[in-house]
Every structure is written in C-alpha cells, then in structure tokens.
mmCIF file of C-alpha atoms and ligand atoms in Angstrom:
data_model
loop_
_atom_site.group_PDB
_atom_site.id
_atom_site.type_symbol
_atom_site.label_atom_id
_atom_site.label_comp_id
_atom_site.label_asym_id
_atom_site.label_seq_id
_atom_site.Cartn_x
_atom_site.Cartn_y
_atom_site.Cartn_z
ATOM 1 C CA MET A 54 134.569 179.863 143.340
ATOM 2 C CA LEU A 55 132.395 177.265 141.694
ATOM 3 C CA LEU A 56 133.021 175.601 138.355
ATOM 4 C CA ALA A 57 129.653 174.508 136.955
ATOM 5 C CA ILE A 58 129.700 172.075 134.034
ATOM 6 C CA ASP A 59 126.648 171.320 131.909
ATOM 7 C CA CYS A 60 127.475 168.490 129.546
ATOM 8 C CA GLY A 61 124.902 167.865 126.816
ATOM 9 C CA ASN A 62 125.008 165.384 123.950
ATOM 10 C CA THR A 63 126.248 168.094 121.563
ATOM 11 C CA ASN A 64 127.968 170.746 123.678
ATOM 12 C CA THR A 65 129.513 171.088 127.099
ATOM 13 C CA VAL A 66 129.257 174.448 128.847
ATOM 14 C CA PHE A 67 131.615 175.566 131.621
ATOM 15 C CA SER A 68 130.701 178.536 133.831
ATOM 16 C CA ILE A 69 132.545 180.121 136.731
ATOM 17 C CA TRP A 70 130.365 181.416 139.570
ATOM 18 C CA ASN A 71 131.954 183.760 142.100
ATOM 19 C CA GLY A 72 129.070 183.614 144.583
ATOM 20 C CA THR A 73 127.324 186.631 143.056
ATOM 21 C CA ARG A 74 127.596 186.331 139.299
ATOM 22 C CA PHE A 75 129.013 184.245 136.464
ATOM 23 C CA LEU A 76 132.495 185.506 135.629
ATOM 24 C CA ALA A 77 132.695 183.529 132.399
ATOM 25 C CA THR A 78 130.845 180.953 130.303
ATOM 26 C CA TRP A 79 132.623 178.832 127.689
ATOM 27 C CA ARG A 80 131.382 176.125 125.357
ATOM 28 C CA ILE A 81 133.175 173.131 123.876
ATOM 29 C CA ALA A 82 131.889 170.259 121.699
ATOM 30 C CA THR A 83 131.123 167.196 123.809
ATOM 31 C CA ASP A 84 133.686 164.485 123.109
ATOM 32 C CA HIS A 85 134.137 161.583 125.468
ATOM 33 C CA THR A 86 137.734 161.081 124.340
ATOM 34 C CA ARG A 87 138.800 164.487 125.689
ATOM 35 C CA THR A 88 141.133 164.081 128.646
ATOM 36 C CA ALA A 89 141.350 166.067 131.876
ATOM 37 C CA ASP A 90 144.585 167.635 130.637
ATOM 38 C CA GLU A 91 142.952 168.753 127.400
ATOM 39 C CA TYR A 92 140.081 170.385 129.279
ATOM 40 C CA PHE A 93 142.557 172.162 131.491
ATOM 41 C CA VAL A 94 144.681 173.517 128.635
ATOM 42 C CA TRP A 95 141.536 174.852 127.000
ATOM 43 C CA LEU A 96 140.160 176.346 130.210
ATOM 44 C CA SER A 97 143.408 177.927 131.337
ATOM 45 C CA SER A 98 144.033 179.572 127.987
ATOM 46 C CA LEU A 99 140.539 181.094 128.006
ATOM 47 C CA LEU A 100 141.100 182.289 131.570
ATOM 48 C CA ALA A 101 144.374 183.891 130.507
ATOM 49 C CA LEU A 102 143.010 185.382 127.268
ATOM 50 C CA THR A 103 140.068 187.006 129.045
ATOM 51 C CA LYS A 104 142.182 187.932 132.095
ATOM 52 C CA THR A 105 139.658 186.187 134.336
ATOM 53 C CA GLU A 106 140.832 185.805 137.933
ATOM 54 C CA ALA A 107 139.304 182.547 139.102
ATOM 55 C CA GLN A 108 140.140 180.568 142.219
ATOM 56 C CA ILE A 109 138.120 177.440 141.641
ATOM 57 C CA SER A 110 137.601 175.447 144.832
ATOM 58 C CA GLU A 111 134.424 173.508 144.107
ATOM 59 C CA ALA A 112 132.666 171.980 141.108
ATOM 60 C CA ILE A 113 129.324 170.561 140.046
ATOM 61 C CA ILE A 114 128.588 168.515 136.925
ATOM 62 C CA SER A 115 125.387 167.673 135.087
ATOM 63 C CA SER A 116 126.061 165.211 132.308
ATOM 64 C CA THR A 117 123.656 163.570 129.891
ATOM 65 C CA VAL A 118 126.650 161.606 128.561
ATOM 66 C CA PRO A 119 127.810 159.165 131.266
ATOM 67 C CA ARG A 120 131.195 158.461 129.639
ATOM 68 C CA VAL A 121 132.511 162.024 129.950
ATOM 69 C CA VAL A 122 132.067 162.197 133.711
ATOM 70 C CA PHE A 123 135.235 160.258 134.480
ATOM 71 C CA ASN A 124 137.576 162.736 132.791
ATOM 72 C CA LEU A 125 135.672 165.722 134.198
ATOM 73 C CA ARG A 126 136.138 164.254 137.671
ATOM 74 C CA VAL A 127 139.846 163.885 137.008
ATOM 75 C CA LEU A 128 139.957 167.521 135.840
ATOM 76 C CA CYS A 129 138.412 168.728 139.102
ATOM 77 C CA ASP A 130 140.574 166.519 141.252
ATOM 78 C CA ARG A 131 143.914 167.088 139.513
ATOM 79 C CA TYR A 132 143.680 170.777 138.696
ATOM 80 C CA PHE A 133 141.262 172.258 141.233
ATOM 81 C CA GLY A 134 141.808 169.896 144.147
ATOM 82 C CA CYS A 135 138.124 169.191 144.654
ATOM 83 C CA ARG A 136 135.604 166.384 144.353
ATOM 84 C CA PRO A 137 132.771 167.507 142.075
ATOM 85 C CA LEU A 138 129.118 166.957 142.863
ATOM 86 C CA VAL A 139 127.522 164.974 140.050
ATOM 87 C CA VAL A 140 123.783 165.515 139.561
ATOM 88 C CA GLY A 141 121.925 162.226 139.524
ATOM 89 C CA LYS A 142 124.450 160.429 141.743
ATOM 90 C CA PRO A 143 123.161 159.437 145.203
ATOM 91 C CA GLU A 144 125.585 161.767 147.004
ATOM 92 C CA CYS A 145 124.124 164.779 145.191
ATOM 93 C CA ARG A 146 120.853 165.602 146.926
ATOM 94 C CA LEU A 147 117.993 167.521 145.316
ATOM 95 C CA PRO A 148 115.605 169.849 147.172
ATOM 96 C CA VAL A 149 112.614 167.752 146.019
ATOM 97 C CA ALA A 150 112.788 164.174 144.700
ATOM 98 C CA PRO A 151 111.336 163.465 141.234
ATOM 99 C CA ARG A 152 108.076 161.517 141.077
ATOM 100 C CA VAL A 153 108.364 159.149 138.111
ATOM 101 C CA ASP A 154 108.019 155.438 137.375
ATOM 102 C CA GLN A 155 110.196 153.227 139.537
ATOM 103 C CA GLY A 156 113.531 152.443 137.903
ATOM 104 C CA THR A 157 113.390 155.449 135.572
ATOM 105 C CA THR A 158 116.446 157.690 135.364
ATOM 106 C CA VAL A 159 115.611 161.287 134.579
ATOM 107 C CA GLY A 160 118.177 163.231 132.540
ATOM 108 C CA PRO A 161 120.224 165.329 134.970
ATOM 109 C CA ASP A 162 119.778 168.415 132.786
ATOM 110 C CA ARG A 163 116.019 168.083 133.259
ATOM 111 C CA LEU A 164 116.391 167.773 137.042
ATOM 112 C CA VAL A 165 118.579 170.881 137.058
ATOM 113 C CA ASN A 166 116.146 172.833 134.858
ATOM 114 C CA THR A 167 113.337 171.819 137.217
ATOM 115 C CA VAL A 168 115.162 173.208 140.266
ATOM 116 C CA ALA A 169 116.020 176.453 138.459
ATOM 117 C CA GLY A 170 112.554 176.922 136.953
ATOM 118 C CA TYR A 171 110.868 176.344 140.313
ATOM 119 C CA ASP A 172 113.197 178.816 142.014
ATOM 120 C CA ARG A 173 112.367 181.569 139.533
ATOM 121 C CA HIS A 174 108.742 180.862 138.682
ATOM 122 C CA GLY A 175 107.313 178.467 141.274
ATOM 123 C CA GLY A 176 105.489 175.252 140.484
ATOM 124 C CA ASN A 177 102.820 174.288 137.958
ATOM 125 C CA LEU A 178 105.439 174.996 135.356
ATOM 126 C CA ILE A 179 106.602 173.595 132.018
ATOM 127 C CA VAL A 180 110.286 174.101 131.185
ATOM 128 C CA VAL A 181 111.104 173.756 127.487
ATOM 129 C CA ASP A 182 114.801 173.187 126.658
ATOM 130 C CA PHE A 183 115.945 173.374 123.022
ATOM 131 C CA GLY A 184 119.075 171.186 123.025
ATOM 132 C CA THR A 185 120.042 168.054 121.118
ATOM 133 C CA ALA A 186 116.546 166.933 122.056
ATOM 134 C CA THR A 187 113.737 169.340 122.845
ATOM 135 C CA THR A 188 112.549 168.474 126.329
ATOM 136 C CA PHE A 189 109.489 169.551 128.271
ATOM 137 C CA ASP A 190 109.835 169.181 132.028
ATOM 138 C CA VAL A 191 106.699 169.354 134.141
ATOM 139 C CA VAL A 192 107.254 170.869 137.603
ATOM 140 C CA ASP A 193 104.620 170.205 140.260
ATOM 141 C CA HIS A 194 103.353 172.755 142.826
ATOM 142 C CA ASP A 195 106.049 171.668 145.311
ATOM 143 C CA GLY A 196 108.935 171.777 142.845
ATOM 144 C CA ALA A 197 109.042 168.070 142.014
ATOM 145 C CA TYR A 198 109.839 166.886 138.505
ATOM 146 C CA VAL A 199 106.825 164.758 137.631
ATOM 147 C CA GLY A 200 107.469 163.886 133.995
ATOM 148 C CA GLY A 201 107.383 165.504 130.617
ATOM 149 C CA VAL A 202 108.075 165.063 126.943
ATOM 150 C CA ILE A 203 111.170 164.323 124.846
ATOM 151 C CA ALA A 204 110.984 165.393 121.196
ATOM 152 C CA PRO A 205 113.697 165.318 118.523
ATOM 153 C CA GLY A 206 115.851 168.437 118.598
ATOM 154 C CA VAL A 207 115.495 171.079 115.908
ATOM 155 C CA ASN A 208 118.992 170.652 114.474
ATOM 156 C CA LEU A 209 118.604 166.871 114.593
ATOM 157 C CA SER A 210 115.391 167.059 112.549
ATOM 158 C CA LEU A 211 117.081 169.231 109.929
ATOM 159 C CA GLU A 212 120.094 166.934 109.843
ATOM 160 C CA ALA A 213 117.847 163.888 109.395
ATOM 161 C CA LEU A 214 116.082 165.546 106.447
ATOM 162 C CA HIS A 215 119.413 166.351 104.816
ATOM 163 C CA MET A 216 120.826 162.861 105.420
ATOM 164 C CA ALA A 217 117.805 160.966 104.163
ATOM 165 C CA ALA A 218 116.969 162.966 101.034
ATOM 166 C CA ALA A 219 119.616 163.244 98.323
ATOM 167 C CA ALA A 220 118.338 166.569 96.991
ATOM 168 C CA LEU A 221 117.944 168.325 100.324
ATOM 169 C CA PRO A 222 120.880 170.447 101.464
ATOM 170 C CA HIS A 223 122.042 171.217 104.970
ATOM 171 C CA VAL A 224 120.249 174.375 106.138
ATOM 172 C CA ASP A 225 120.312 176.515 109.275
ATOM 173 C CA VAL A 226 117.296 177.044 111.454
ATOM 174 C CA THR A 227 115.789 180.450 110.905
ATOM 175 C CA LYS A 228 112.376 182.116 111.004
ATOM 176 C CA PRO A 229 111.315 182.230 107.338
ATOM 177 C CA ALA A 230 109.859 185.427 105.954
ATOM 178 C CA LYS A 231 106.911 183.482 104.498
ATOM 179 C CA ALA A 232 105.271 180.127 105.236
ATOM 180 C CA ILE A 233 105.146 179.291 101.524
ATOM 181 C CA GLY A 234 108.739 178.665 100.502
ATOM 182 C CA THR A 235 109.657 179.471 96.888
ATOM 183 C CA ASN A 236 112.945 177.529 96.865
ATOM 184 C CA THR A 237 114.193 174.320 98.499
ATOM 185 C CA VAL A 238 115.968 175.986 101.393
ATOM 186 C CA ALA A 239 112.994 178.244 102.167
ATOM 187 C CA CYS A 240 110.635 175.243 102.010
ATOM 188 C CA MET A 241 112.781 173.303 104.477
ATOM 189 C CA GLN A 242 113.150 176.256 106.798
ATOM 190 C CA SER A 243 109.420 176.814 106.798
ATOM 191 C CA GLY A 244 108.805 173.130 107.501
ATOM 192 C CA VAL A 245 111.132 173.043 110.433
ATOM 193 C CA TYR A 246 110.263 176.450 111.884
ATOM 194 C CA TRP A 247 106.475 176.277 111.641
ATOM 195 C CA GLY A 248 106.482 172.533 112.238
ATOM 196 C CA TYR A 249 108.325 173.138 115.463
ATOM 197 C CA ILE A 250 106.029 175.965 116.533
ATOM 198 C CA GLY A 251 103.173 173.508 115.991
ATOM 199 C CA LEU A 252 104.983 170.873 118.024
ATOM 200 C CA ILE A 253 105.609 173.227 120.937
ATOM 201 C CA GLU A 254 102.060 174.583 120.942
ATOM 202 C CA GLY A 255 100.516 171.144 120.493
ATOM 203 C CA ILE A 256 102.503 169.500 123.264
ATOM 204 C CA THR A 257 101.907 172.277 125.780
ATOM 205 C CA ARG A 258 98.188 172.280 124.943
ATOM 206 C CA GLU A 259 97.929 168.560 125.699
ATOM 207 C CA VAL A 260 100.037 168.812 128.860
ATOM 208 C CA ARG A 261 97.867 171.675 130.110
ATOM 209 C CA ARG A 262 94.744 169.670 129.305
ATOM 210 C CA GLU A 263 95.977 166.902 131.614
ATOM 211 C CA TRP A 264 96.928 169.297 134.418
ATOM 212 C CA ALA A 265 94.577 170.592 137.095
ATOM 213 C CA GLY A 266 94.927 174.372 137.057
ATOM 214 C CA PRO A 267 96.981 176.842 135.057
ATOM 215 C CA MET A 268 100.611 176.293 134.051
ATOM 216 C CA LYS A 269 103.335 178.730 133.080
ATOM 217 C CA VAL A 270 105.717 177.863 130.247
ATOM 218 C CA ILE A 271 109.344 179.021 130.179
ATOM 219 C CA ALA A 272 112.068 178.229 127.656
ATOM 220 C CA THR A 273 115.828 177.846 127.569
ATOM 221 C CA GLY A 274 118.498 176.580 125.165
ATOM 222 C CA GLY A 275 120.187 178.020 122.111
ATOM 223 C CA LEU A 276 117.100 178.234 119.911
ATOM 224 C CA ALA A 277 114.589 179.444 122.507
ATOM 225 C CA SER A 278 114.624 183.102 121.469
ATOM 226 C CA LEU A 279 114.250 182.196 117.784
ATOM 227 C CA PHE A 280 111.117 180.133 118.472
ATOM 228 C CA ALA A 281 109.752 182.742 120.855
ATOM 229 C CA GLN A 282 109.385 184.979 117.775
ATOM 230 C CA GLY A 283 106.776 182.596 116.369
ATOM 231 C CA THR A 284 104.537 182.043 119.404
ATOM 232 C CA ASP A 285 103.371 183.959 122.454
ATOM 233 C CA LEU A 286 103.443 180.812 124.584
ATOM 234 C CA PHE A 287 106.521 181.585 126.650
ATOM 235 C CA HIS A 288 106.259 183.513 129.882
ATOM 236 C CA ALA A 289 110.054 183.917 129.949
ATOM 237 C CA ILE A 290 113.228 182.959 128.031
ATOM 238 C CA GLU A 291 116.199 182.216 130.259
ATOM 239 C CA ASP A 292 119.553 181.466 128.690
ATOM 240 C CA ASP A 293 121.276 180.754 132.008
ATOM 241 C CA LEU A 294 118.589 178.439 133.410
ATOM 242 C CA THR A 295 120.688 175.258 133.627
ATOM 243 C CA MET A 296 123.663 177.108 135.116
ATOM 244 C CA HIS A 297 121.389 178.766 137.681
ATOM 245 C CA GLY A 298 120.068 175.327 138.659
ATOM 246 C CA LEU A 299 123.597 173.980 139.097
ATOM 247 C CA VAL A 300 124.444 176.854 141.462
ATOM 248 C CA LEU A 301 121.237 176.218 143.450
ATOM 249 C CA ILE A 302 121.898 172.475 143.759
ATOM 250 C CA ASN A 303 125.482 173.101 144.822
ATOM 251 C CA ASP A 304 124.315 175.582 147.501
ATOM 252 C CA TYR A 305 121.635 173.171 148.667
ATOM 253 C CA ASN A 306 124.162 170.371 149.153
ATOM 254 C CA LYS A 307 126.485 172.650 151.115
ATOM 255 C CA GLU A 308 123.779 174.122 153.331
ATOM 256 C CA THR A 309 121.845 170.936 154.070
ATOM 257 C CA PRO A 310 123.950 168.459 156.030
HETATM 258 N N1 ATP B 66 120.047 179.985 114.184
HETATM 259 C C1 ATP B 66 120.541 178.836 114.634
HETATM 260 N N2 ATP B 66 120.602 177.788 113.789
HETATM 261 C C2 ATP B 66 121.084 176.599 114.203
HETATM 262 N N3 ATP B 66 121.508 176.359 115.440
HETATM 263 C C3 ATP B 66 121.491 177.380 116.313
HETATM 264 C C4 ATP B 66 121.009 178.659 115.975
HETATM 265 N N4 ATP B 66 121.087 179.453 117.072
HETATM 266 C C5 ATP B 66 121.601 178.677 118.044
HETATM 267 N N5 ATP B 66 121.835 177.441 117.601
HETATM 268 C C6 ATP B 66 122.384 176.282 118.295
HETATM 269 O O1 ATP B 66 122.058 176.313 119.632
HETATM 270 C C7 ATP B 66 123.096 175.621 120.294
HETATM 271 C C8 ATP B 66 123.155 176.026 121.713
HETATM 272 O O2 ATP B 66 122.055 175.453 122.360
HETATM 273 P P1 ATP B 66 122.117 174.509 123.584
HETATM 274 O O3 ATP B 66 123.388 174.674 124.329
HETATM 275 O O4 ATP B 66 120.858 174.711 124.305
HETATM 276 O O5 ATP B 66 122.031 173.085 122.914
HETATM 277 P P2 ATP B 66 123.110 172.116 122.342
HETATM 278 O O6 ATP B 66 124.433 172.460 122.865
HETATM 279 O O7 ATP B 66 122.942 172.062 120.855
HETATM 280 O O8 ATP B 66 122.565 170.745 122.924
HETATM 281 P P3 ATP B 66 122.972 169.925 124.208
HETATM 282 O O9 ATP B 66 122.831 170.839 125.387
HETATM 283 O O10 ATP B 66 122.006 168.806 124.196
HETATM 284 O O11 ATP B 66 124.381 169.526 123.959
HETATM 285 C C9 ATP B 66 124.368 175.968 119.572
HETATM 286 O O12 ATP B 66 125.243 174.865 119.551
HETATM 287 C C10 ATP B 66 123.884 176.238 118.176
HETATM 288 O O13 ATP B 66 124.201 175.156 117.328
HETATM 289 C C1 PAU B 67 116.620 163.856 126.808
HETATM 290 C C2 PAU B 67 118.034 164.311 126.990
HETATM 291 C C3 PAU B 67 118.943 163.701 125.927
HETATM 292 C C4 PAU B 67 118.058 165.839 126.823
HETATM 293 O O1 PAU B 67 119.322 166.366 127.021
HETATM 294 C C5 PAU B 67 118.561 163.974 128.417
HETATM 295 O O2 PAU B 67 117.801 164.631 129.370
HETATM 296 C C6 PAU B 67 118.531 162.480 128.682
HETATM 297 O O3 PAU B 67 119.391 161.767 128.242
HETATM 298 N N1 PAU B 67 117.513 162.022 129.448
HETATM 299 C C7 PAU B 67 117.331 160.661 129.882
HETATM 300 C C8 PAU B 67 115.901 160.230 129.764
HETATM 301 C C9 PAU B 67 114.902 161.080 130.529
HETATM 302 O O4 PAU B 67 115.173 162.219 130.893
HETATM 303 O O5 PAU B 67 113.784 160.601 130.766
HETATM 304 K K1 K B 68 121.424 171.848 127.296
#
C-alpha cells in the first residue's frame, strides 16, 4: 500500500491508497519540528482507532516546505522500510516536464495538481487550489505545467485584515447572506467572499484572454466548494485532486523504468 503525503504551508495530509481506493485520509498542522517518531505515534493511533488495516510498503511526498522533508523521509525509512519518492527531486520523474523560465522551481503541489487535472480533464485547463495561497495552474494541451498565478490565500487575507486593524476581529470565511454588511463581521465577510469571487473571475478571464482556444477551470482545496456557490466558473470541484496526482506520479515512476 502507498502512503501519500501532501505537505502544505498550513496543513499536512496523509492518505493511504490500497491500489483501488483511499482507505483513510488524515490531516495534521505542518510543523517542521515534528519528528519521525511523533508522526508515527499519531499515524499508528489513528490506524488503531479506525481499525484500518494498512501494510504500507511505499511512499510519495509533495512538500511546499523543504524543511519537513527530512523527518518525513526518516518516518518512511524507519517505520515503513521504504525510500519515499519526493516530487520535485530529480529522481522523481513527471509524465510531462514543466515549461517555465529557466531556474524557476515550481511548487510541487502545483506539479501534482497539474498531473491530476490533466488525467481527469485533459489539457487547456486551469486548476485553482485554495490553500495557504490560492494558486492557478495552467495546463497545456499535452499536460505540461506552463505557468499560472499565485494569489494570497483566503484565510491569510482575513488574518492580515485582523492583524493590521485594531477594531477588526478574527472572522471565518463564509458566504454572506447580503453584499451590504450591516455589522463589522458581515462587512468583512462580504469583502473577503465577494472580493475573492472577483479575484477568481478576474484572473481566469485574463488567463483565458491570453490563451488560444477554450479552457476548462476546476477547483480543489478546503474552500473550493464555498466559493463555487458564488460563481458558475468551475467545471468541477475535486477534493482529492492532489492525492490523486500523487498516486498517478507514483504509478508513473514504477511503470516507467
Ligand atoms: N468555512 C471555512 N472557513 C475557514 N477556513 C475553512 C473553511 N472551510 C475550510 N476551511 C479551511 O480549509 C482548509 C483545508 O484546505 P486545504 O487543505 O486546501 O488548505 P490548507 O491546509 O489551509 O493549506 P495548505 O495546503 O497550503 O497547507 C482547512 O484547514 C480549513 O482551515
Ligand atoms: C505557492 C505555494 C505556496 C502554494 O502551496 C507553493 O506552490 C510554492 O511554494 N510554490 C513555489 C513557487 C511556484 O510555484 O512558482
Ligand atoms: K494544498
């Protein structure tokens, strides 16, 4: 079985793939000080609590935080007896190489989303991922990542507003009942929600303007379904997109010598 690890700047997600389906998916806050032993205690207690029978024999990691990779490697080596594939490292091959400026490193999560999006929807695609940052990945007709957009994440924008303005509280992202807020919280929620809808629609409009031919737009990440309620832009919402891409990249590396 495969242990797939998607490490973002805020959260790290672990999924177990049995070759047919995901047996379990668990989330932990990303913390570079966490040791291999700590990960294992956490994982093994969840396995026991949910009575999940997992024989992990291989692993793949996508990490946007370079520092955490060392301890995740130790986890795989010490407890599962395997050497993980790490997306973005030379030994981890991708079906199609990205076409970007020389010397640029593309976030591994964006490479993984590109592979998964292309597999499910083909090329001429924009993948929107609502994580710590909101990213737009442009996938060419042949499945290559050819660039995109990085915008501040929704929660980050709200946090910045709260931190910078003494009278503004911390609020959760939600779709407000009305655009005109009649209290502080409602005003902030409207600003972030409708501001973000404008951002998503504006960015995709400009990307499409630059592209020859039509493009599909799909979305993933924790807030995708919430924002899908405010726009009809998205062709599909896929919560498991990054995990699906990790499985595909792992298979590709096994099958292609
Ligand atoms: N209504 C909501 N309000 C605020 N946050 C929400 C809401 N619904 C979901 N989320 C957030 O979505 C997150 C899950 O999204 P996702 O895993 O895509 O991104 P992330 O973990 O925040 O970022 P990264 O992958 O960059 O670490 C959860 O951590 C949660 O905070
Ligand atoms: C943009 C984030 C933080 C989104 O997770 C990540 O993909 C990243 O660190 N990227 C590196 C820069 C780039 O992708 O161009
Ligand atoms: K993510």
